């Protein structure tokens, strides 16, 4: 899987759409968890990670998790989730810009 192209997304996209696309969750400790399932209930969602953590989140563009994903402040993968190397490489080659890139609109 030698896909090393850069990906550009709009900076201010909704958190749920961003999580659906990346399948990564930044913990407050700076660890990236792999997302197993996302159950949406209006503006709230329940995330289950591959290591068994369950998290309730709110759909906010300015949330801590959204900012951490955009700015790549969480870079250490969870050892229990076993995030694949290709997904981490894809995450590292993803860039966010306010005037350029895909809007990641609802499907």
Coordinates of C-alpha atoms in Angstrom, one line a residue, residues 10-77:
X10 CA -11.2 21.9 5.0
X11 CA -10.2 23.1 8.5
X12 CA -13.6 23.7 10.0
X13 CA -15.5 20.5 9.3
X14 CA -17.9 18.8 11.7
X15 CA -16.3 16.4 14.2
X16 CA -18.5 13.4 13.4
X17 CA -17.6 13.6 9.6
X18 CA -13.9 13.9 10.5
X19 CA -14.1 10.9 12.8
X20 CA -15.9 8.9 10.2
X21 CA -13.2 9.6 7.7
X22 CA -10.1 9.2 9.9
X23 CA -11.3 6.5 12.3
X24 CA -8.9 7.9 15.0
X25 CA -9.7 9.3 18.4
X26 CA -7.2 11.5 20.3
X27 CA -7.2 10.8 24.0
X28 CA -6.3 13.6 26.5
X29 CA -3.1 11.7 27.3
X30 CA -1.9 12.2 23.7
X31 CA -2.6 8.7 22.5
X32 CA -4.4 7.9 19.2
X33 CA -7.0 5.2 19.5
X34 CA -8.5 3.3 16.6
X35 CA -12.3 3.7 16.3
X36 CA -14.3 0.5 16.0
X37 CA -17.9 1.9 16.0
X38 CA -19.6 5.3 16.0
X39 CA -23.3 5.4 17.1
X40 CA -24.8 8.8 16.4
X41 CA -27.8 10.1 18.3
X42 CA -28.5 13.6 17.2
X43 CA -25.6 15.9 18.3
X44 CA -24.2 13.2 20.6
X45 CA -22.4 10.0 19.6
X46 CA -21.0 7.0 21.4
X47 CA -17.5 5.8 20.2
X48 CA -16.1 2.4 20.9
X49 CA -12.4 2.0 20.4
X50 CA -10.6 -1.2 19.4
X51 CA -9.2 -1.4 23.0
X52 CA -12.7 -1.4 24.5
X53 CA -13.0 2.2 25.7
X54 CA -16.5 3.7 25.3
X55 CA -16.7 7.5 25.0
X56 CA -19.7 9.8 24.7
X57 CA -18.9 12.9 22.5
X58 CA -20.7 16.0 21.3
X59 CA -20.5 17.2 17.7
X60 CA -18.4 20.4 17.9
X61 CA -16.1 21.8 15.3
X62 CA -14.0 23.6 18.1
X63 CA -13.8 20.7 20.5
X64 CA -10.6 19.5 22.0
X65 CA -10.6 16.3 19.9
X66 CA -11.3 18.3 16.6
X67 CA -8.4 20.7 17.4
X68 CA -6.0 17.9 18.3
X69 CA -6.8 15.9 15.1
X70 CA -6.4 19.0 12.9
X71 CA -3.1 20.1 14.6
X72 CA -1.8 16.5 15.0
X73 CA -1.0 17.0 18.7
X74 CA -1.7 13.3 19.4
X75 CA 0.8 11.1 17.6
X76 CA 1.5 8.1 19.8
X77 CA -0.7 5.1 18.8

